[in-house]
């Protein structure tokens, strides 16, 4: 363990439900906020900033719902230096207030139209009032990094004298550097000090770690780095940097990180960047033949940590960079045991598909292997026809006629859209023969224009088996049907059939 962290207990205040929800276009219902709060508490977050009680009636409903949930975490609300904000916080039943006071001259004069002394007086009065009402107070300096540091020190020192339990330094527009952070944090630690960093210039993580090494004892974070503009420092990155690079036991259940990240992404409808550290789709995904070969021998060759540490699994995808080892590994997982010559031909064909700029799915690999190994693959499902009705005055409805294992099946289903309705009727039609669930659905437009070729990739599951397949058409519904039918056919195949080369 690093000595600089050895003498203190680092805590986490997560503000996904307040600062994170200020991401443009994001609006969570009280029930959704409660669900996220429950998971934040379960993973080990110390303080949950549940929202801003002054914002709206709906926001107060959500904060009260979370406050009454009996979570292990301390529940907090944002408050301005106004006694009415404190009264609302008390009505919501929170444990603490994140009392935010503008401290830079820019904010004091331009935003509030006041003087330093007026803001100072407001802060002292509100801190004392909040303590009288039985609240834990974290006094926070908004735009601290652009403030006169002597004024900020006075406000923090006297705030503690008036009863503030904790302090917070806010780098509101991400202007700190790690070196500057290390210089200005130590003189401000009159009480346990939090660091609240925004990521406008990409230094939020570095500045947060620098502050924690320099005397701060709490990091303000958001899941997935959500927040206004470029967002806040990501919770998952701070936790794993402390755990992995500094050997510090954060007390966070890191195996729940990916599930929490995915939940927040789904509820906020903010997708994760594919290359985002730790939780992005590509974080533990490998294609390169050299990398994959090394990973199959020893995962630490090209991974800084085990994916299971954060609740994930390693993926080796196939494409033009794939080598023999990774293709052979994928084939083994799919139940194939090709001989040396067959394997070489399969590898060549996989690379050819990749050279065409296409994703190589599990269904593609199986089709290539069947062809090369001269294996007969009788389709389990044969689609005879499907029809979709959708429009401004119609509930999206799909009907389909299929032959499944020699049995004719006709059905219909409604959905939230034409694609959803179509996939549902396909799933219903094969339900008797196997419960197949759709895990992921991804769409790419291959070229521009209204006649763009649409590439649909799906991930489906049956009895623990997961398989990806692809469909490409100019019609998104037809492409979706093609992908789903291809995947279902592969999942419903006899798992005990012989897929081994008898001869090369």
Short mmCIF file of C-alpha atoms in Angstrom, two decimals:
data_model
loop_
_atom_site.label_atom_id
_atom_site.label_comp_id
_atom_site.label_asym_id
_atom_site.label_seq_id
_atom_site.Cartn_x
_atom_site.Cartn_y
_atom_site.Cartn_z
CA UNK A 1 0.00 0.00 0.00
CA UNK A 2 1.21 3.50 -0.82
CA UNK A 3 2.19 5.36 2.37
CA UNK A 4 0.36 8.52 1.31
CA UNK A 5 -2.93 6.62 1.50
CA UNK A 6 -2.01 4.56 4.52
CA UNK A 7 -3.17 6.98 7.21
CA UNK A 8 -6.67 7.75 6.02
CA UNK A 9 -9.91 6.20 4.89
CA UNK A 10 -10.83 7.38 1.40
CA UNK A 11 -14.56 7.81 0.92
CA UNK A 12 -16.79 8.20 -2.12
CA UNK A 13 -19.62 10.67 -2.61
CA UNK A 14 -21.42 9.73 -5.81
CA UNK A 15 -23.35 12.48 -7.55
CA UNK A 16 -24.71 10.55 -10.53
CA UNK A 17 -28.26 11.36 -9.41
CA UNK A 18 -27.54 15.12 -9.20
CA UNK A 19 -24.54 16.26 -11.23
CA UNK A 20 -24.81 13.24 -13.52
CA UNK A 21 -28.48 13.83 -14.21
CA UNK A 22 -27.58 17.34 -15.36
CA UNK A 23 -26.21 15.71 -18.51
CA UNK A 24 -28.24 17.31 -21.32
CA UNK A 25 -31.22 15.14 -22.24
CA UNK A 26 -31.13 12.98 -19.11
CA UNK A 27 -34.16 12.84 -16.84
CA UNK A 28 -34.73 9.99 -14.40
CA UNK A 29 -38.00 9.05 -12.70
CA UNK A 30 -38.09 8.67 -8.90
CA UNK A 31 -38.27 4.88 -9.27
CA UNK A 32 -35.26 4.85 -11.60
CA UNK A 33 -33.29 7.05 -9.22
CA UNK A 34 -34.13 4.72 -6.35
CA UNK A 35 -32.92 1.71 -8.33
CA UNK A 36 -29.58 3.38 -9.03
CA UNK A 37 -29.30 4.50 -5.39
CA UNK A 38 -29.87 0.94 -4.19
CA UNK A 39 -27.06 -0.31 -6.40
CA UNK A 40 -24.74 2.54 -5.36
CA UNK A 41 -25.31 1.62 -1.73
CA UNK A 42 -24.82 -2.09 -2.43
CA UNK A 43 -21.49 -1.52 -4.17
CA UNK A 44 -20.16 0.39 -1.15
CA UNK A 45 -20.54 4.11 -1.94
CA UNK A 46 -20.42 6.12 1.29
CA UNK A 47 -22.59 9.11 0.34
CA UNK A 48 -25.26 9.36 -2.36
CA UNK A 49 -26.15 12.86 -3.55
CA UNK A 50 -29.72 12.01 -4.47
CA UNK A 51 -30.56 15.26 -6.22
CA UNK A 52 -31.35 18.90 -5.63
CA UNK A 53 -34.34 19.37 -3.34
CA UNK A 54 -34.96 22.87 -4.67
CA UNK A 55 -35.24 21.71 -8.29
CA UNK A 56 -38.82 20.43 -8.47
CA UNK A 57 -41.59 18.53 -6.72
CA UNK A 58 -40.63 15.39 -8.63
CA UNK A 59 -37.04 15.74 -7.49
CA UNK A 60 -38.14 16.05 -3.87
CA UNK A 61 -40.29 12.93 -4.29
CA UNK A 62 -37.26 11.02 -5.55
CA UNK A 63 -34.99 12.25 -2.74
CA UNK A 64 -37.56 11.34 -0.09
CA UNK A 65 -38.06 7.91 -1.69
CA UNK A 66 -34.32 7.27 -1.46
CA UNK A 67 -34.08 8.70 2.07
CA UNK A 68 -36.83 6.37 3.26
CA UNK A 69 -35.33 3.27 1.61
CA UNK A 70 -33.11 2.34 4.56
CA UNK A 71 -29.91 2.21 2.51
CA UNK A 72 -26.49 1.81 4.13
CA UNK A 73 -25.17 4.93 2.41
CA UNK A 74 -25.58 8.44 3.77
CA UNK A 75 -28.19 10.31 1.69
CA UNK A 76 -27.38 13.87 0.68
CA UNK A 77 -28.98 16.69 -1.27
CA UNK A 78 -27.50 19.70 -3.03
CA UNK A 79 -28.33 23.05 -1.38
CA UNK A 80 -27.55 26.68 -2.01
CA UNK A 81 -26.57 29.12 0.74
CA UNK A 82 -30.23 29.80 1.47
CA UNK A 83 -32.22 28.76 4.52
CA UNK A 84 -35.21 27.74 2.36
CA UNK A 85 -33.02 25.12 0.67
CA UNK A 86 -32.16 23.70 4.10
CA UNK A 87 -35.85 23.55 5.02
CA UNK A 88 -36.59 21.55 1.87
CA UNK A 89 -33.70 19.21 2.61
CA UNK A 90 -35.09 18.52 6.08
CA UNK A 91 -38.55 17.79 4.63
CA UNK A 92 -36.96 15.23 2.28
CA UNK A 93 -35.45 13.39 5.25
CA UNK A 94 -31.83 13.46 4.07
CA UNK A 95 -28.83 12.92 6.31
CA UNK A 96 -26.67 15.69 4.89
CA UNK A 97 -26.46 18.67 2.57
CA UNK A 98 -23.86 19.44 -0.06
CA UNK A 99 -23.92 23.19 0.61
CA UNK A 100 -22.47 24.82 -2.51
CA UNK A 101 -21.21 28.41 -2.30
CA UNK A 102 -19.68 30.31 -5.28
CA UNK A 103 -16.16 31.37 -4.26
CA UNK A 104 -14.47 32.78 -7.37
CA UNK A 105 -14.88 36.49 -8.09
CA UNK A 106 -16.24 35.53 -11.50
CA UNK A 107 -19.10 33.57 -9.94
CA UNK A 108 -19.63 35.93 -7.02
CA UNK A 109 -19.94 39.09 -9.11
CA UNK A 110 -21.17 37.88 -12.49
CA UNK A 111 -23.53 35.10 -11.41
CA UNK A 112 -24.75 36.31 -8.02
CA UNK A 113 -24.15 40.05 -8.36
CA UNK A 114 -22.79 40.15 -4.80
CA UNK A 115 -19.56 40.87 -2.95
CA UNK A 116 -17.19 38.45 -1.28
CA UNK A 117 -18.35 39.56 2.17
CA UNK A 118 -22.01 39.07 1.30
CA UNK A 119 -21.35 35.52 0.10
CA UNK A 120 -19.22 34.82 3.17
CA UNK A 121 -22.03 35.95 5.47
CA UNK A 122 -24.60 33.85 3.57
CA UNK A 123 -22.38 30.79 3.88
CA UNK A 124 -21.81 31.15 7.62
CA UNK A 125 -25.49 31.76 8.30
CA UNK A 126 -26.61 28.76 6.24
CA UNK A 127 -24.02 26.40 7.75
CA UNK A 128 -25.15 27.31 11.25
CA UNK A 129 -28.83 27.01 10.26
CA UNK A 130 -28.29 23.56 8.74
CA UNK A 131 -26.51 22.34 11.86
CA UNK A 132 -29.38 23.64 14.00
CA UNK A 133 -31.72 21.52 11.87
CA UNK A 134 -29.67 18.39 12.58
CA UNK A 135 -27.97 17.97 9.21
CA UNK A 136 -24.43 16.91 8.37
CA UNK A 137 -22.91 19.76 6.36
CA UNK A 138 -20.37 19.49 3.56
CA UNK A 139 -19.42 23.09 2.70
CA UNK A 140 -18.41 23.25 -0.95
CA UNK A 141 -16.60 26.03 -2.80
CA UNK A 142 -17.93 26.32 -6.35
CA UNK A 143 -15.20 27.26 -8.85
CA UNK A 144 -12.56 26.84 -6.14
CA UNK A 145 -9.75 26.47 -8.67
CA UNK A 146 -10.31 30.07 -9.89
CA UNK A 147 -10.87 31.55 -6.44
CA UNK A 148 -8.56 33.70 -4.37
CA UNK A 149 -7.10 30.89 -2.25
CA UNK A 150 -6.78 33.11 0.83
CA UNK A 151 -10.49 33.96 0.64
CA UNK A 152 -11.33 30.29 0.11
CA UNK A 153 -9.20 29.28 3.11
CA UNK A 154 -10.95 31.85 5.30
CA UNK A 155 -14.39 30.68 4.19
CA UNK A 156 -13.47 27.02 4.79
CA UNK A 157 -11.82 27.67 8.17
CA UNK A 158 -14.67 29.79 9.48
CA UNK A 159 -17.23 27.41 7.98
CA UNK A 160 -15.80 24.65 10.17
CA UNK A 161 -15.95 27.01 13.16
CA UNK A 162 -19.66 27.53 12.42
CA UNK A 163 -20.25 23.77 12.39
CA UNK A 164 -19.38 22.44 8.90
CA UNK A 165 -18.45 18.76 9.19
CA UNK A 166 -16.70 18.45 5.83
CA UNK A 167 -15.34 20.68 3.07
CA UNK A 168 -15.22 20.29 -0.71
CA UNK A 169 -12.94 21.81 -3.33
CA UNK A 170 -14.73 22.06 -6.71
CA UNK A 171 -12.80 22.27 -9.97
CA UNK A 172 -16.00 23.38 -11.65
CA UNK A 173 -14.77 23.75 -15.22
CA UNK A 174 -11.81 21.38 -15.12
CA UNK A 175 -8.93 23.86 -15.00
CA UNK A 176 -6.70 22.15 -12.44
CA UNK A 177 -3.51 20.27 -13.21
CA UNK A 178 -2.15 17.48 -11.00
CA UNK A 179 0.81 19.70 -10.00
CA UNK A 180 -1.43 22.63 -9.04
CA UNK A 181 -3.76 20.32 -7.17
CA UNK A 182 -0.91 18.96 -5.05
CA UNK A 183 0.05 22.54 -4.17
CA UNK A 184 -3.33 24.00 -3.18
CA UNK A 185 -5.05 21.08 -1.40
CA UNK A 186 -2.89 20.70 1.76
CA UNK A 187 -3.50 24.24 3.16
CA UNK A 188 -7.29 23.75 2.92
CA UNK A 189 -7.67 20.62 5.05
CA UNK A 190 -9.31 22.27 8.06
CA UNK A 191 -11.72 19.32 8.12
CA UNK A 192 -12.16 16.19 5.99
CA UNK A 193 -11.85 17.55 2.43
CA UNK A 194 -13.54 16.25 -0.70
CA UNK A 195 -12.36 16.78 -4.27
CA UNK A 196 -14.94 17.40 -7.00
CA UNK A 197 -13.44 17.39 -10.49
CA UNK A 198 -14.93 18.01 -13.92
CA UNK A 199 -13.33 16.60 -17.05
CA UNK A 200 -13.37 19.51 -19.51
CA UNK A 201 -9.70 19.10 -20.39
CA UNK A 202 -9.45 15.38 -19.64
CA UNK A 203 -7.61 15.72 -16.31
CA UNK A 204 -10.41 14.92 -13.86
CA UNK A 205 -8.99 11.51 -12.96
CA UNK A 206 -5.40 12.72 -12.61
CA UNK A 207 -6.48 15.71 -10.52
CA UNK A 208 -8.68 13.57 -8.27
CA UNK A 209 -5.85 11.12 -7.56
CA UNK A 210 -3.45 14.02 -6.96
CA UNK A 211 -5.88 15.56 -4.45
CA UNK A 212 -6.33 12.25 -2.62
CA UNK A 213 -2.56 11.88 -2.38
CA UNK A 214 -2.26 15.44 -1.07
CA UNK A 215 -4.71 15.32 1.83
CA UNK A 216 -8.23 15.05 0.42
CA UNK A 217 -10.15 12.12 1.92
CA UNK A 218 -13.21 11.89 -0.34
CA UNK A 219 -13.75 11.77 -4.10
CA UNK A 220 -16.94 13.10 -5.68
CA UNK A 221 -17.69 10.89 -8.68
CA UNK A 222 -20.37 9.90 -11.19
CA UNK A 223 -20.97 6.51 -12.78
CA UNK A 224 -19.54 6.44 -16.32
CA UNK A 225 -18.26 10.01 -15.84
CA UNK A 226 -21.69 11.49 -16.52
CA UNK A 227 -22.25 15.20 -16.04
CA UNK A 228 -22.52 18.54 -17.79
CA UNK A 229 -20.25 19.24 -20.77
CA UNK A 230 -17.43 16.65 -20.65
CA UNK A 231 -18.74 15.19 -17.42
CA UNK A 232 -17.32 14.44 -13.97
CA UNK A 233 -14.58 12.08 -12.89
CA UNK A 234 -15.78 8.48 -13.45
CA UNK A 235 -16.37 6.45 -10.28
CA UNK A 236 -15.15 3.22 -11.87
CA UNK A 237 -11.85 4.76 -12.96
CA UNK A 238 -11.03 6.32 -9.59
CA UNK A 239 -11.80 3.05 -7.80
CA UNK A 240 -9.72 0.85 -10.10
CA UNK A 241 -6.77 3.27 -10.23
CA UNK A 242 -6.65 3.26 -6.43
CA UNK A 243 -7.06 -0.51 -6.24
CA UNK A 244 -4.77 -1.54 -9.10
CA UNK A 245 -2.09 1.13 -9.30
CA UNK A 246 -1.85 2.21 -5.65
CA UNK A 247 -2.79 -1.04 -3.92
CA UNK A 248 -5.42 0.77 -1.87
CA UNK A 249 -8.44 -1.20 -0.60
CA UNK A 250 -11.34 1.14 -1.39
CA UNK A 251 -13.98 -1.03 0.25
CA UNK A 252 -15.91 -1.02 -3.03
CA UNK A 253 -17.25 -4.32 -4.36
CA UNK A 254 -15.51 -3.99 -7.71
CA UNK A 255 -17.22 -7.09 -9.14
CA UNK A 256 -20.42 -5.02 -9.31
CA UNK A 257 -18.88 -2.16 -11.30
CA UNK A 258 -19.88 -3.31 -14.79
CA UNK A 259 -23.46 -4.16 -13.82
CA UNK A 260 -23.87 -0.73 -12.21
CA UNK A 261 -22.33 1.01 -15.22
CA UNK A 262 -24.66 -0.85 -17.57
CA UNK A 263 -27.72 -0.05 -15.44
CA UNK A 264 -26.93 3.68 -15.45
CA UNK A 265 -26.27 3.65 -19.19
CA UNK A 266 -29.59 1.91 -19.87
CA UNK A 267 -31.69 4.14 -17.61
CA UNK A 268 -30.11 7.41 -18.76
CA UNK A 269 -29.95 6.30 -22.41
CA UNK A 270 -26.36 7.54 -22.57
CA UNK A 271 -24.34 4.88 -24.42
CA UNK A 272 -20.82 4.04 -23.34
CA UNK A 273 -17.95 4.84 -25.68
CA UNK A 274 -16.61 1.55 -27.06
CA UNK A 275 -13.07 2.39 -25.92
CA UNK A 276 -14.02 3.71 -22.47
CA UNK A 277 -11.68 2.36 -19.80
CA UNK A 278 -12.96 -0.53 -17.65
CA UNK A 279 -16.62 -0.49 -18.77
CA UNK A 280 -16.45 0.20 -22.53
CA UNK A 281 -17.30 -2.55 -24.98
CA UNK A 282 -13.70 -2.92 -26.15
CA UNK A 283 -12.01 -2.76 -22.72
CA UNK A 284 -11.54 -6.55 -22.53
CA UNK A 285 -12.04 -7.42 -26.20
CA UNK A 286 -9.20 -8.60 -28.40
CA UNK A 287 -8.80 -9.34 -32.11
CA UNK A 288 -5.12 -9.07 -32.99
CA UNK A 289 -3.54 -12.47 -33.55
CA UNK A 290 -0.42 -11.58 -31.54
CA UNK A 291 -2.46 -10.25 -28.62
CA UNK A 292 -4.97 -13.09 -28.64
CA UNK A 293 -2.21 -15.69 -28.81
CA UNK A 294 -0.52 -14.12 -25.78
CA UNK A 295 -3.79 -13.89 -23.86
CA UNK A 296 -4.58 -17.54 -24.43
CA UNK A 297 -1.23 -18.42 -22.87
CA UNK A 298 -1.29 -15.83 -20.07
CA UNK A 299 -4.06 -13.17 -19.80
CA UNK A 300 -1.73 -10.70 -18.06
CA UNK A 301 0.25 -10.26 -21.28
CA UNK A 302 -2.30 -7.80 -22.66
CA UNK A 303 -4.68 -7.04 -19.79
CA UNK A 304 -3.92 -4.77 -16.81
CA UNK A 305 -6.42 -6.66 -14.64
CA UNK A 306 -8.69 -9.66 -14.84
CA UNK A 307 -12.07 -8.72 -16.40
CA UNK A 308 -13.78 -10.67 -13.62
CA UNK A 309 -12.39 -8.10 -11.15
CA UNK A 310 -14.97 -5.60 -12.43
CA UNK A 311 -17.70 -8.12 -13.22
CA UNK A 312 -16.85 -8.66 -16.89
CA UNK A 313 -15.71 -11.44 -19.21
CA UNK A 314 -12.95 -11.47 -21.78
CA UNK A 315 -13.97 -11.51 -25.45
CA UNK A 316 -11.84 -12.55 -28.38
CA UNK A 317 -13.48 -11.41 -31.60
CA UNK A 318 -12.48 -12.59 -35.04
CA UNK A 319 -11.50 -10.49 -38.02
CA UNK A 320 -8.66 -9.80 -40.43
CA UNK A 321 -6.16 -9.45 -37.56
CA UNK A 322 -7.02 -12.84 -36.08
CA UNK A 323 -4.44 -15.58 -35.91
CA UNK A 324 -4.74 -19.35 -35.85
CA UNK A 325 -4.80 -19.57 -32.05
CA UNK A 326 -7.77 -17.24 -31.60
CA UNK A 327 -9.77 -18.83 -34.42
CA UNK A 328 -9.08 -22.28 -33.01
CA UNK A 329 -10.17 -21.11 -29.54
CA UNK A 330 -13.43 -19.68 -30.95
CA UNK A 331 -14.10 -22.88 -32.89
CA UNK A 332 -13.57 -24.98 -29.77
CA UNK A 333 -16.11 -22.89 -27.86
CA UNK A 334 -18.58 -23.45 -30.72
CA UNK A 335 -18.01 -27.20 -30.63
CA UNK A 336 -15.72 -27.61 -33.68
CA UNK A 337 -12.51 -29.61 -33.82
CA UNK A 338 -11.04 -29.06 -37.30
CA UNK A 339 -7.87 -30.75 -38.47
CA UNK A 340 -4.77 -28.76 -39.38
CA UNK A 341 -5.65 -28.22 -43.05
CA UNK A 342 -9.27 -27.39 -42.33
CA UNK A 343 -8.22 -24.93 -39.64
CA UNK A 344 -5.87 -23.14 -42.03
CA UNK A 345 -8.67 -22.75 -44.58
CA UNK A 346 -11.12 -21.51 -41.94
CA UNK A 347 -8.59 -18.91 -40.77
CA UNK A 348 -8.10 -17.72 -44.36
CA UNK A 349 -11.84 -17.35 -44.91
CA UNK A 350 -12.34 -15.53 -41.60
CA UNK A 351 -9.65 -13.02 -42.62
CA UNK A 352 -11.34 -12.58 -45.99
CA UNK A 353 -14.62 -11.64 -44.33
CA UNK A 354 -12.73 -9.20 -42.12
CA UNK A 355 -10.98 -7.68 -45.15
CA UNK A 356 -14.40 -6.86 -46.57
CA UNK A 357 -14.95 -4.53 -43.58
CA UNK A 358 -17.53 -6.82 -42.01
CA UNK A 359 -17.91 -8.06 -38.44
CA UNK A 360 -17.23 -11.76 -38.08
CA UNK A 361 -19.95 -13.22 -35.86
CA UNK A 362 -20.25 -16.66 -34.29
CA UNK A 363 -22.82 -17.61 -36.92
CA UNK A 364 -20.35 -16.57 -39.65
CA UNK A 365 -17.63 -18.76 -38.13
CA UNK A 366 -20.00 -21.71 -37.87
CA UNK A 367 -21.10 -21.30 -41.49
CA UNK A 368 -17.48 -21.12 -42.65
CA UNK A 369 -16.53 -24.16 -40.59
CA UNK A 370 -19.52 -26.17 -41.87
CA UNK A 371 -18.54 -25.35 -45.45
CA UNK A 372 -14.84 -26.11 -45.06
CA UNK A 373 -15.37 -29.29 -43.07
CA UNK A 374 -18.15 -30.43 -45.43
CA UNK A 375 -20.61 -30.71 -42.55
CA UNK A 376 -24.28 -30.83 -43.40
CA UNK A 377 -26.25 -28.17 -41.56
CA UNK A 378 -29.96 -28.63 -42.02
CA UNK A 379 -31.79 -25.47 -40.94
CA UNK A 380 -33.97 -25.98 -37.88
CA UNK A 381 -36.02 -22.92 -38.81
CA UNK A 382 -37.37 -21.99 -42.21
CA UNK A 383 -39.14 -18.64 -42.50
CA UNK A 384 -42.01 -18.75 -44.99
CA UNK A 385 -43.26 -15.18 -44.65
CA UNK A 386 -43.53 -12.26 -42.28
CA UNK A 387 -45.57 -9.05 -42.33
CA UNK A 388 -45.15 -5.89 -40.29
CA UNK A 389 -47.74 -3.14 -39.79
CA UNK A 390 -46.64 0.18 -38.29
CA UNK A 391 -47.63 3.82 -38.55
CA UNK A 392 -48.69 6.94 -36.69
CA UNK A 393 -52.11 5.49 -35.82
CA UNK A 394 -51.19 1.83 -35.51
CA UNK A 395 -49.60 -0.30 -32.82
CA UNK A 396 -46.52 -1.93 -34.39
CA UNK A 397 -47.61 -5.51 -35.13
CA UNK A 398 -45.74 -8.37 -36.79
CA UNK A 399 -46.98 -11.76 -37.98
CA UNK A 400 -44.88 -14.66 -39.22
CA UNK A 401 -45.21 -18.16 -40.57
CA UNK A 402 -42.29 -20.50 -39.93
CA UNK A 403 -41.46 -24.16 -40.12
CA UNK A 404 -39.62 -25.21 -36.96
CA UNK A 405 -38.30 -28.76 -36.84
CA UNK A 406 -40.86 -29.73 -39.47
CA UNK A 407 -43.77 -28.10 -37.65
CA UNK A 408 -45.59 -25.15 -39.19
CA UNK A 409 -45.96 -22.29 -36.72
CA UNK A 410 -47.92 -19.07 -37.27
CA UNK A 411 -47.99 -16.23 -34.77
CA UNK A 412 -48.31 -12.50 -34.20
CA UNK A 413 -46.93 -10.02 -31.68
CA UNK A 414 -46.92 -6.30 -30.90
CA UNK A 415 -43.95 -4.23 -29.85
CA UNK A 416 -42.62 -0.75 -29.26
CA UNK A 417 -41.62 -0.58 -32.94
CA UNK A 418 -41.59 -2.75 -36.07
CA UNK A 419 -38.23 -4.36 -35.25
CA UNK A 420 -39.26 -5.09 -31.65
CA UNK A 421 -42.56 -6.63 -32.79
CA UNK A 422 -40.83 -8.79 -35.42
CA UNK A 423 -38.21 -10.15 -33.03
CA UNK A 424 -40.91 -10.93 -30.46
CA UNK A 425 -42.98 -12.97 -32.92
CA UNK A 426 -39.86 -14.91 -33.95
CA UNK A 427 -39.05 -15.67 -30.31
CA UNK A 428 -42.62 -16.75 -29.62
CA UNK A 429 -42.62 -19.04 -32.64
CA UNK A 430 -39.62 -21.04 -31.40
CA UNK A 431 -40.49 -20.91 -27.67
CA UNK A 432 -41.77 -24.50 -27.72
CA UNK A 433 -38.42 -25.71 -29.02
CA UNK A 434 -36.15 -23.52 -26.89
CA UNK A 435 -36.20 -20.31 -24.83
CA UNK A 436 -34.02 -17.91 -26.80
CA UNK A 437 -33.47 -14.43 -25.35
CA UNK A 438 -32.05 -11.38 -27.12
CA UNK A 439 -29.06 -10.07 -25.17
CA UNK A 440 -27.85 -7.27 -27.47
CA UNK A 441 -29.00 -5.56 -30.66
CA UNK A 442 -26.67 -3.30 -32.64
CA UNK A 443 -27.21 -1.47 -35.93
CA UNK A 444 -24.64 0.07 -38.29
CA UNK A 445 -25.30 1.87 -41.58
CA UNK A 446 -22.71 0.68 -44.08
CA UNK A 447 -23.06 3.72 -46.34
CA UNK A 448 -24.96 6.98 -46.43
CA UNK A 449 -28.25 7.85 -48.08
CA UNK A 450 -31.81 6.62 -47.74
CA UNK A 451 -30.84 3.36 -49.47
CA UNK A 452 -28.05 2.63 -47.00
CA UNK A 453 -27.16 -0.97 -46.37
CA UNK A 454 -27.95 -1.74 -42.74
CA UNK A 455 -25.78 -4.18 -40.79
CA UNK A 456 -27.58 -5.67 -37.78
CA UNK A 457 -25.64 -7.66 -35.19
CA UNK A 458 -27.45 -9.56 -32.44
CA UNK A 459 -26.33 -11.51 -29.41
CA UNK A 460 -28.70 -14.27 -28.28
CA UNK A 461 -28.72 -16.76 -25.42
CA UNK A 462 -30.16 -20.26 -24.99
CA UNK A 463 -29.53 -22.47 -21.94
CA UNK A 464 -26.35 -20.60 -21.07
CA UNK A 465 -25.02 -20.61 -24.64
CA UNK A 466 -24.38 -17.16 -26.13
CA UNK A 467 -24.00 -16.60 -29.86
CA UNK A 468 -23.71 -13.60 -32.17
CA UNK A 469 -25.05 -13.39 -35.71
CA UNK A 470 -25.46 -10.77 -38.39
CA UNK A 471 -27.85 -9.66 -41.11
CA UNK A 472 -27.25 -7.05 -43.81
CA UNK A 473 -30.06 -5.57 -45.93
CA UNK A 474 -31.32 -2.14 -47.00
CA UNK A 475 -34.42 -2.77 -44.84
CA UNK A 476 -33.68 -2.76 -41.09
CA UNK A 477 -36.53 -5.19 -40.33
CA UNK A 478 -35.33 -7.66 -42.98
CA UNK A 479 -31.76 -7.34 -41.71
CA UNK A 480 -32.98 -7.99 -38.17
CA UNK A 481 -34.93 -11.06 -39.27
CA UNK A 482 -31.91 -12.38 -41.15
CA UNK A 483 -29.67 -11.95 -38.10
CA UNK A 484 -32.13 -13.47 -35.64
CA UNK A 485 -33.04 -16.46 -37.82
CA UNK A 486 -29.36 -17.21 -38.47
CA UNK A 487 -28.60 -17.10 -34.77
CA UNK A 488 -31.64 -19.17 -33.79
CA UNK A 489 -30.76 -21.85 -36.33
CA UNK A 490 -27.31 -22.20 -34.81
CA UNK A 491 -28.56 -22.20 -31.21
CA UNK A 492 -31.18 -24.86 -31.93
CA UNK A 493 -28.71 -27.23 -33.57
CA UNK A 494 -27.97 -30.55 -31.90
CA UNK A 495 -25.11 -29.85 -29.49
CA UNK A 496 -24.02 -33.49 -29.68
CA UNK A 497 -23.53 -33.62 -33.45
CA UNK A 498 -20.06 -34.51 -34.65
CA UNK A 499 -18.14 -31.39 -35.73
CA UNK A 500 -14.71 -33.00 -35.85
CA UNK A 501 -12.56 -33.44 -38.95
CA UNK A 502 -12.38 -37.11 -39.92
CA UNK A 503 -9.63 -36.40 -42.41
CA UNK A 504 -7.59 -33.48 -43.73
#
